[in-house]
Coordinates of N, CA, C and O and ligand atoms in Angstrom, one line a residue:
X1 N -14.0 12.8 3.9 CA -14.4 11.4 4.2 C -15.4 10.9 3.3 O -16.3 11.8 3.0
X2 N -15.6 9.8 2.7 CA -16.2 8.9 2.2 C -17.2 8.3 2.8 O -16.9 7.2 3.5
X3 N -18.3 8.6 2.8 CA -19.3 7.9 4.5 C -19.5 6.4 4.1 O -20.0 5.8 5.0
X4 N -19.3 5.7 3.2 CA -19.2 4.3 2.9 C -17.9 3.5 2.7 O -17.9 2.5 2.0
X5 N -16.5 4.4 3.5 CA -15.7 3.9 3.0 C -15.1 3.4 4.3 O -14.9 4.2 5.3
X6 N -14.9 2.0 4.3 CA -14.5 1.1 5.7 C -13.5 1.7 6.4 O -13.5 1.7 7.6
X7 N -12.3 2.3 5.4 CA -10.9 2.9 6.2 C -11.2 3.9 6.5 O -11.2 4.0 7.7
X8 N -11.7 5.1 5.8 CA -12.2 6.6 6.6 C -12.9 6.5 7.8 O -13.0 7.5 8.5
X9 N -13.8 4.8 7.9 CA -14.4 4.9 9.1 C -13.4 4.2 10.0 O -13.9 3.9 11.0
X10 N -12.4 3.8 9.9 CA -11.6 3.3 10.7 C -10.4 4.6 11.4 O -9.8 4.8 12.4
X11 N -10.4 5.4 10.1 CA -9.3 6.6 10.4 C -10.2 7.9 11.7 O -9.8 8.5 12.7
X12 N -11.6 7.8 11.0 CA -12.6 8.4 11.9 C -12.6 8.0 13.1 O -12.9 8.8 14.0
X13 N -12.3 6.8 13.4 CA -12.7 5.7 14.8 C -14.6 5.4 15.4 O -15.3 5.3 16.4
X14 N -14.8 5.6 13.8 CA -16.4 5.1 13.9 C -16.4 3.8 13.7 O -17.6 3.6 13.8
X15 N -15.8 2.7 13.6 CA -15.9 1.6 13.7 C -13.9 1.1 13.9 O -13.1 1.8 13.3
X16 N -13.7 0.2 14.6 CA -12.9 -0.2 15.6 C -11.3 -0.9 14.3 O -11.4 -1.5 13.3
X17 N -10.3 -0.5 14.9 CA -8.8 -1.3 13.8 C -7.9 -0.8 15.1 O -7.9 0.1 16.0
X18 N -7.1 -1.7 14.8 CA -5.9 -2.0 15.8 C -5.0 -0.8 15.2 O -4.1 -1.2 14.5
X19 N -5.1 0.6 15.3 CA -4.3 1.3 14.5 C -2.7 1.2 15.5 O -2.6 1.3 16.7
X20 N -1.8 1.1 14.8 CA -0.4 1.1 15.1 C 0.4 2.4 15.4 O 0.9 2.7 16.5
X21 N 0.3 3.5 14.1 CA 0.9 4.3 13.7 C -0.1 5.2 13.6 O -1.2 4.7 13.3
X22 N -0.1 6.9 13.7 CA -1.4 7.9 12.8 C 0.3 9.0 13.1 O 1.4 8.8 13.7
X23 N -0.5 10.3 12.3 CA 0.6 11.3 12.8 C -0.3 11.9 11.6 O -1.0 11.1 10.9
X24 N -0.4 13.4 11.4 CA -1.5 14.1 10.8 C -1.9 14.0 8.9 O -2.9 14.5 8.5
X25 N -1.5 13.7 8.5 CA -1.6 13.1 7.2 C -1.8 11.2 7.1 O -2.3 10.7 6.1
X26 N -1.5 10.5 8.0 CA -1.2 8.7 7.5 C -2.0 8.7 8.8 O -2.3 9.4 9.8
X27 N -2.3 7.2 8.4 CA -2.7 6.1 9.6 C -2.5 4.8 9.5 O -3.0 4.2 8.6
X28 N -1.7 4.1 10.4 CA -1.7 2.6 10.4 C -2.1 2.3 11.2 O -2.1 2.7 12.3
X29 N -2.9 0.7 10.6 CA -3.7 -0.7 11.3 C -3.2 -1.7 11.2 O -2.1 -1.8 10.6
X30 N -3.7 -2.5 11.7 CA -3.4 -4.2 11.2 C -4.6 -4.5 10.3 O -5.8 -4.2 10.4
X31 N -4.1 -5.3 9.5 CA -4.9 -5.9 8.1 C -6.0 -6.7 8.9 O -5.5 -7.2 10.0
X32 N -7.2 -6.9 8.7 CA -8.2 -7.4 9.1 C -8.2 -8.9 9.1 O -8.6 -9.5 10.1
X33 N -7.8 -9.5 8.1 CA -7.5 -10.8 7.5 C -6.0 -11.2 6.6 O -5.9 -11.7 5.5
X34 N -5.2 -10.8 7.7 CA -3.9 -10.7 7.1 C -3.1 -12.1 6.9 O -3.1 -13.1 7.5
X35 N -2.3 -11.6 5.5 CA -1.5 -12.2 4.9 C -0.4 -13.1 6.0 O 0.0 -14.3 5.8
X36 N -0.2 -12.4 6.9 CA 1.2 -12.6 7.8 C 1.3 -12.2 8.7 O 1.2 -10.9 8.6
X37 N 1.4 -12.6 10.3 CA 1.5 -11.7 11.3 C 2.0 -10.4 11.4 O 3.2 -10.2 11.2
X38 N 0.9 -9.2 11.7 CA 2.0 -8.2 11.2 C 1.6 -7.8 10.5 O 1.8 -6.5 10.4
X39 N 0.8 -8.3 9.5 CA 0.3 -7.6 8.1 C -0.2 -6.6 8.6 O -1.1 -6.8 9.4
X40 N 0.1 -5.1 8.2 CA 0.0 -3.5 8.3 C -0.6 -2.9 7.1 O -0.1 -3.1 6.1
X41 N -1.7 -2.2 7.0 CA -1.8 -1.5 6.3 C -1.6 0.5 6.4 O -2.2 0.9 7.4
X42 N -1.1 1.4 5.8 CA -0.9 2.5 5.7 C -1.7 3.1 5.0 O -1.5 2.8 3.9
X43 N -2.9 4.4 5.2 CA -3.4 5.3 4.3 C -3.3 6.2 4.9 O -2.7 6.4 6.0
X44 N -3.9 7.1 4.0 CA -3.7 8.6 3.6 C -5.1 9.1 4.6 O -6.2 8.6 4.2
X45 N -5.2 9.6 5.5 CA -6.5 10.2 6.3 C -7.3 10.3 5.8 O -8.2 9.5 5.9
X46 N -7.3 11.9 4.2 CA -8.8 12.0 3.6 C -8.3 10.9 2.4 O -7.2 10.4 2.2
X47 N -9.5 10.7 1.9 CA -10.3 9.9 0.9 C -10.0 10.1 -0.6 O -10.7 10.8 -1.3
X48 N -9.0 9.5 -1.0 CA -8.6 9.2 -2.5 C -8.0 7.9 -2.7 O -7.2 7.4 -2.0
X49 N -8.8 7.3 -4.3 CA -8.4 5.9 -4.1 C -7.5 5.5 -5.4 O -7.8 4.5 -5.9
X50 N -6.4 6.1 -5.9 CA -5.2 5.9 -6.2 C -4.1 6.6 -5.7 O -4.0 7.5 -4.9
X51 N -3.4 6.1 -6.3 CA -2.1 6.9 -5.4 C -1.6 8.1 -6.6 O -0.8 9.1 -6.5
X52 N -2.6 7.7 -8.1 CA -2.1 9.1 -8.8 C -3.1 10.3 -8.6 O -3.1 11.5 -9.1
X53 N -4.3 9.4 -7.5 CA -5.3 10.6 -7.1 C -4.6 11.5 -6.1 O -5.0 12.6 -6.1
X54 N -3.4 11.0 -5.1 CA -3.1 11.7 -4.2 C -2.3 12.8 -4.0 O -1.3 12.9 -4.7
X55 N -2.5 13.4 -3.5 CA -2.1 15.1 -3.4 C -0.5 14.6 -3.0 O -0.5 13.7 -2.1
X56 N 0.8 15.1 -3.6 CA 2.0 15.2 -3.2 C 2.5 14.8 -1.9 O 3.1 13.8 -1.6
X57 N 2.0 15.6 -1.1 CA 2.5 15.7 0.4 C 1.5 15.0 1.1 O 1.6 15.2 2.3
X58 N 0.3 14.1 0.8 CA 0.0 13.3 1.5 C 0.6 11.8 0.7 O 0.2 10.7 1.0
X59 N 1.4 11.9 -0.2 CA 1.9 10.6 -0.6 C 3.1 10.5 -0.2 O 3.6 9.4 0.0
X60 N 3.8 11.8 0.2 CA 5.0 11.9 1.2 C 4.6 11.2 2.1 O 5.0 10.0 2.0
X61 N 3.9 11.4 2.9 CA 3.4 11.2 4.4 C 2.7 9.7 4.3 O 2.7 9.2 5.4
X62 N 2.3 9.1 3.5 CA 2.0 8.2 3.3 C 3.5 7.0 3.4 O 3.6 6.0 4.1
X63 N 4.4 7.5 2.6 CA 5.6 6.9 2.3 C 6.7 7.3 3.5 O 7.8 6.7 3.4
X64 N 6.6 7.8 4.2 CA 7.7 8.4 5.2 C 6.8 7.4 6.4 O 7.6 6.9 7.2
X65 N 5.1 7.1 6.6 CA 5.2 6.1 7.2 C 5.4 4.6 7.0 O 5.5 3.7 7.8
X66 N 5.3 4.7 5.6 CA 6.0 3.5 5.2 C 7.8 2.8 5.4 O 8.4 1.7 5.4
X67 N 8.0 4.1 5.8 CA 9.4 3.9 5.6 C 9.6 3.6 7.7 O 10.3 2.8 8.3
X68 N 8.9 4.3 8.0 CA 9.2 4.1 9.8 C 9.0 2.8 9.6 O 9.8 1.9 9.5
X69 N 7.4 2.5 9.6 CA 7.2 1.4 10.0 C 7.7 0.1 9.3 O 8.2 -0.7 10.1
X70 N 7.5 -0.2 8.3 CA 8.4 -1.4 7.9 C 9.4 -2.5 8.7 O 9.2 -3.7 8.9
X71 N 10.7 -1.4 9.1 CA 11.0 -1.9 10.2 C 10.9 -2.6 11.3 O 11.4 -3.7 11.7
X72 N 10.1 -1.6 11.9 CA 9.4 -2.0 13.2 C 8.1 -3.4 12.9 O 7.7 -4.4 13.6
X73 N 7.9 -3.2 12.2 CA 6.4 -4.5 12.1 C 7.0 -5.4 11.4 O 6.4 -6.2 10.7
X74 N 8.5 -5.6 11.5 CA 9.4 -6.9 10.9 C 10.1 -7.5 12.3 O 10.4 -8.6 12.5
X75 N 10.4 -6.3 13.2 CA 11.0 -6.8 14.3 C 10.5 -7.2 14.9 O 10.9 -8.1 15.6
X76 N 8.8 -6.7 14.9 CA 7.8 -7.0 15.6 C 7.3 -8.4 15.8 O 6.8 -8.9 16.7
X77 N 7.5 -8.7 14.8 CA 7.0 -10.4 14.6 C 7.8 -11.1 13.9 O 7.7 -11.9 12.9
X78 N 9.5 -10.5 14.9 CA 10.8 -11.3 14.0 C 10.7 -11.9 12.5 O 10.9 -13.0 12.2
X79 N 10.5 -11.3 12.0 CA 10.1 -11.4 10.4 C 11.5 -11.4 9.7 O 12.2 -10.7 10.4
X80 N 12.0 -11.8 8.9 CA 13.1 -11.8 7.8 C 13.5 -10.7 7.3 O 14.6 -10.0 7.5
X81 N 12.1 -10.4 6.5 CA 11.5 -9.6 5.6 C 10.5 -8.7 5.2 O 9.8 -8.5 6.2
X82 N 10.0 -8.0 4.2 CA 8.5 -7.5 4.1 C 8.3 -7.7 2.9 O 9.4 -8.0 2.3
X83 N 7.4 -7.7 2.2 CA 6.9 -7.3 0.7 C 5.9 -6.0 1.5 O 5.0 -5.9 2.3
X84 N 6.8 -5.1 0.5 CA 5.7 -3.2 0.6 C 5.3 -3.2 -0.8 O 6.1 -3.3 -1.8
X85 N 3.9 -3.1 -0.7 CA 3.1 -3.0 -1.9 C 1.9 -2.1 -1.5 O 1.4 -1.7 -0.4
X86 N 1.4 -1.8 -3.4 CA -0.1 -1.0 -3.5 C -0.3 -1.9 -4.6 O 0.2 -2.1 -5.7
X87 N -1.5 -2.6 -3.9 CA -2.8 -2.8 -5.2 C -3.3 -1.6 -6.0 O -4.5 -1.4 -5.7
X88 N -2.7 -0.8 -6.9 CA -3.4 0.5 -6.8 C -3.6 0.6 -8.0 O -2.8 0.9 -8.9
X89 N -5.3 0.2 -8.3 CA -6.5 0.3 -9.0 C -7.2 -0.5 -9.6 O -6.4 -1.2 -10.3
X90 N -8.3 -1.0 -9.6 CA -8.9 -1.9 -9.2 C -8.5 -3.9 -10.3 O -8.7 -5.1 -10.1
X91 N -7.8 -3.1 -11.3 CA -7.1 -4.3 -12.0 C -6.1 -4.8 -11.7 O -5.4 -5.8 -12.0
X92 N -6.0 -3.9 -10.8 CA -4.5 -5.0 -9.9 C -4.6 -5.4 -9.0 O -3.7 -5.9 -8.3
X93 N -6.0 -5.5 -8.6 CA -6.9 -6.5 -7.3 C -7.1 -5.4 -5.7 O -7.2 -5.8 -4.6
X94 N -7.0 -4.2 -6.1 CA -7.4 -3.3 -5.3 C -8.9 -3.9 -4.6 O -9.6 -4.4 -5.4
X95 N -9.2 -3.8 -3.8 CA -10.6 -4.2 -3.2 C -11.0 -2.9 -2.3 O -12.2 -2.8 -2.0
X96 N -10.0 -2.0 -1.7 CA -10.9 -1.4 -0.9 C -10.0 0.1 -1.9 O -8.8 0.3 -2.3
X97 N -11.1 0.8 -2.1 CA -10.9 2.2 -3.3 C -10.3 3.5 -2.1 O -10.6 4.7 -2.4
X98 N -9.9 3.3 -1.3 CA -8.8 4.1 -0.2 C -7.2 3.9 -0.1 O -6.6 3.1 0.7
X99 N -6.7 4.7 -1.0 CA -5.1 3.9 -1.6 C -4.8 3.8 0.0 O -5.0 4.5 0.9
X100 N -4.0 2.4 -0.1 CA -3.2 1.8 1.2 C -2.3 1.3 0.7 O -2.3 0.8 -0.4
X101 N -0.9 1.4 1.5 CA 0.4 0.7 1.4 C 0.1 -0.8 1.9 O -1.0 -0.8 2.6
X102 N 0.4 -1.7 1.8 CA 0.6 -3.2 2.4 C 2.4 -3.0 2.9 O 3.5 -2.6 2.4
X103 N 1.9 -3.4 4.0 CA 3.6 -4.1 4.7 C 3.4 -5.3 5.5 O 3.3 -5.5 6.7
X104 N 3.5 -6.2 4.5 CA 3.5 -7.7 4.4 C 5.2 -8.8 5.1 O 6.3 -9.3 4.6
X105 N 4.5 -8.7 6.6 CA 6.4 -9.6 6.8 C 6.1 -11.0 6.3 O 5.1 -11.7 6.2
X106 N 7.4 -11.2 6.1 CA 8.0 -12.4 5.4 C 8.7 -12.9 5.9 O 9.5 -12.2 6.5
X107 N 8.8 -14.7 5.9 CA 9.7 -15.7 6.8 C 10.3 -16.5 5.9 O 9.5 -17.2 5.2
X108 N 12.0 -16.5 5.8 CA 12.3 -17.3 5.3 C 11.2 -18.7 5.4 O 10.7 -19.3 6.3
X109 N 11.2 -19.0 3.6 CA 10.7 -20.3 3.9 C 8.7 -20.3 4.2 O 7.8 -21.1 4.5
X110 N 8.7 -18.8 4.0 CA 7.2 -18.8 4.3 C 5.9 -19.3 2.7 O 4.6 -19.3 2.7
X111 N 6.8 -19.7 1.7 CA 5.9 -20.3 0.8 C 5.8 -19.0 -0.4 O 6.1 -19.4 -1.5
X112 N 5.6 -18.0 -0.2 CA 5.1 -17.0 -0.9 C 6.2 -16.6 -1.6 O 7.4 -16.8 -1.4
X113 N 5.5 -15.7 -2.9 CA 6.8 -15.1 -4.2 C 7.1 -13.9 -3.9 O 6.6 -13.2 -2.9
X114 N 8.2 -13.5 -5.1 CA 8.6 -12.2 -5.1 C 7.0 -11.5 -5.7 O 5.9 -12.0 -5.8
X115 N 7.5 -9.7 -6.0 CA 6.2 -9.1 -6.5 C 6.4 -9.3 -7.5 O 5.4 -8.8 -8.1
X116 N 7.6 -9.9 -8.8 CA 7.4 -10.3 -9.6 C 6.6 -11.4 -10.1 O 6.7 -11.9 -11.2
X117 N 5.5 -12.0 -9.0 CA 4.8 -12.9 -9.3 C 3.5 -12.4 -9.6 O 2.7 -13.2 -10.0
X118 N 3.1 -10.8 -9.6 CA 1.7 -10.5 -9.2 C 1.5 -10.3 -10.5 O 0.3 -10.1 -10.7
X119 N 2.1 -10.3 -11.6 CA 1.3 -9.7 -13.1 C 1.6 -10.9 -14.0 O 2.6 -11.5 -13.9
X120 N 0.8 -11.2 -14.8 CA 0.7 -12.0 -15.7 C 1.5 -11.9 -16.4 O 2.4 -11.0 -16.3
X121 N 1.5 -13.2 -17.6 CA 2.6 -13.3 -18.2 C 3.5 -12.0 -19.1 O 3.0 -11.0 -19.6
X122 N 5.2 -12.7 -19.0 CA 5.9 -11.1 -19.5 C 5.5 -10.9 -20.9 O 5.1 -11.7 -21.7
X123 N 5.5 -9.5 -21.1 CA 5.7 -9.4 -22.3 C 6.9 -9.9 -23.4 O 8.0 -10.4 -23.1
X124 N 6.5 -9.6 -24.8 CA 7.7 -9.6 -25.2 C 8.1 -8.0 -26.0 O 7.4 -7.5 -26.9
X125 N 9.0 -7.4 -25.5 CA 9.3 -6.2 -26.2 C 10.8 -6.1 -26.7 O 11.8 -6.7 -26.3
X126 N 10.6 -5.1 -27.9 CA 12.1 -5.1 -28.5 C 12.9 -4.1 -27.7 O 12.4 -3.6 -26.7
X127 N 13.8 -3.9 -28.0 CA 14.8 -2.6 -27.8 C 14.2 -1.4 -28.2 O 14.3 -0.4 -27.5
X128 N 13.7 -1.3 -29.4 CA 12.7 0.2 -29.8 C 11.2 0.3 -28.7 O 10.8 1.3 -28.1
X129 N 10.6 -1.1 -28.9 CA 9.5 -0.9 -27.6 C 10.2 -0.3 -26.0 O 9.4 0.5 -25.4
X130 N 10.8 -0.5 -25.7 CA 11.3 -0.4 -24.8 C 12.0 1.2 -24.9 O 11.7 2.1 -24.1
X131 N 12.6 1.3 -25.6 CA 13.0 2.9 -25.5 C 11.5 3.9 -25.9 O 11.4 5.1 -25.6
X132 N 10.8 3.2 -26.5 CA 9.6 4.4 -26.8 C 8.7 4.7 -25.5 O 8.3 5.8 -25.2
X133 N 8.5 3.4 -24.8 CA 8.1 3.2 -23.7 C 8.8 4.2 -22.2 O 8.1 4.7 -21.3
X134 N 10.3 4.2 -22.3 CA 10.9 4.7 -21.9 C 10.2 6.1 -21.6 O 9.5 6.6 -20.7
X135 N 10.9 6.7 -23.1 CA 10.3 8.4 -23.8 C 9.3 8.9 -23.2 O 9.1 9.9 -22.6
X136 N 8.2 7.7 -23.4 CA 6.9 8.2 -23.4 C 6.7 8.6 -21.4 O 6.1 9.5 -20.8
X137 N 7.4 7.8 -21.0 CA 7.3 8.2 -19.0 C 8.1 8.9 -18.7 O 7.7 9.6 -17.8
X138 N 9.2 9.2 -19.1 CA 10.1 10.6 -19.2 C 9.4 11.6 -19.2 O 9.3 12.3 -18.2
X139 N 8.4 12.0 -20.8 CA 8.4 13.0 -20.9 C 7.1 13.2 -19.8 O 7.1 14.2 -19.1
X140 N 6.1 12.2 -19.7 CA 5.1 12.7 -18.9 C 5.3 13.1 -17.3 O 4.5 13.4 -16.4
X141 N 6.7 12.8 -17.2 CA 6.9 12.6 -15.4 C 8.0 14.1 -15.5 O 8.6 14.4 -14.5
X142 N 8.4 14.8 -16.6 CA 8.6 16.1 -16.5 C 7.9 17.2 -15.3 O 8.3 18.4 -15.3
Ligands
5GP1 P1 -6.6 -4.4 -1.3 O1 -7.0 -5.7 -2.0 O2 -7.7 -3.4 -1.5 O3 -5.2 -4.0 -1.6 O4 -6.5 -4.8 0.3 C1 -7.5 -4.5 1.2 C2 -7.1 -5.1 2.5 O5 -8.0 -4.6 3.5 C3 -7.2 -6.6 2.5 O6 -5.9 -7.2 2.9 C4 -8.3 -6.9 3.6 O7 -7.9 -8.0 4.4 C5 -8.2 -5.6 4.4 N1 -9.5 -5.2 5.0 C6 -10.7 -5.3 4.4 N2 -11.7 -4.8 5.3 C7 -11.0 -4.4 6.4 C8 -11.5 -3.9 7.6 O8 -12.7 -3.6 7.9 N3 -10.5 -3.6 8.6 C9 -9.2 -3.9 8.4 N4 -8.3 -3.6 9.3 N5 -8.7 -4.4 7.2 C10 -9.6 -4.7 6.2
ZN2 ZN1 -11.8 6.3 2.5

């Protein structure tokens, strides 16, 4: 645990979250100031704040409750849709350094973009950028 970290004290139950879901590796809450009725957040029990910090089988467990709950917190508040996302590190507007899933429901017609809206403008790349780019995540994800 992180003794200054808001979600470890919420997974601890030292300070108070509507938690939804827990099972021995994840925990789910409701987002404090959420996007969308429903807005869910998912973490990992102990304390790491990327998701390339996280140990294998708690990113399983992280993602397997991603995968329960989704569903359920769309039926829950008759939702359309979801956007499942990670802010994951702090240039991609991470704010709290305890990697969390977002499961964001969505209503036809609710105003908001795809997640192709969250990064600045595209690049431009050739066909060689793109295959080197390629290579280079291949070989490191060996
Ligand atoms: P981030 O920007 O780090 O991906 O998202 C952090 C999320 O945590 C935000 O959506 C914010 O509303 C939520 N949040 C921040 N503090 C608290 C808290 O104390 N309790 C809960 N349940 N959510 C929080
Ligand atoms: Zn933490």
């Amino acid at each position: 645990m992180s003794e200054d970290c808001i979600f470890c004290q919420i997974v601890d139950g030292e300070i108070p979250g509507r938690i939804v879901y827990e099972d021995d590796d994840a925990v789910a809450f409701l987002d404090a100031n959420p996007m969308a009725p429903g807005h869910t957040l998912v973490v990992p029990r102990t304390h790491h704040e990327t998701l390339g910090d996280l140990p294998a089988d708690e990113g399983e467990a992280v993602f397997a409750a991603l995968h329960r709950l989704a569903p359920v917190v769309e039926a829950a508040v008759d939702a359309d849709a979801s956007t499942v996302a990670f802010n994951n590190g702090e240039a991609a507007g991470q704010e709290v350094p305890h990697v969390h899933g977002h499961v964001i429901p969505r209503f036809e017609g609710d105003g908001g973009g795809p997640i192709h809206t969250v990064a600045g403008s595209r690049p431009d790349l050739s066909d060689e950028d793109l295959d080197a780019i390629a290579d280079d995540i291949a070989s490191a994800a060996e």
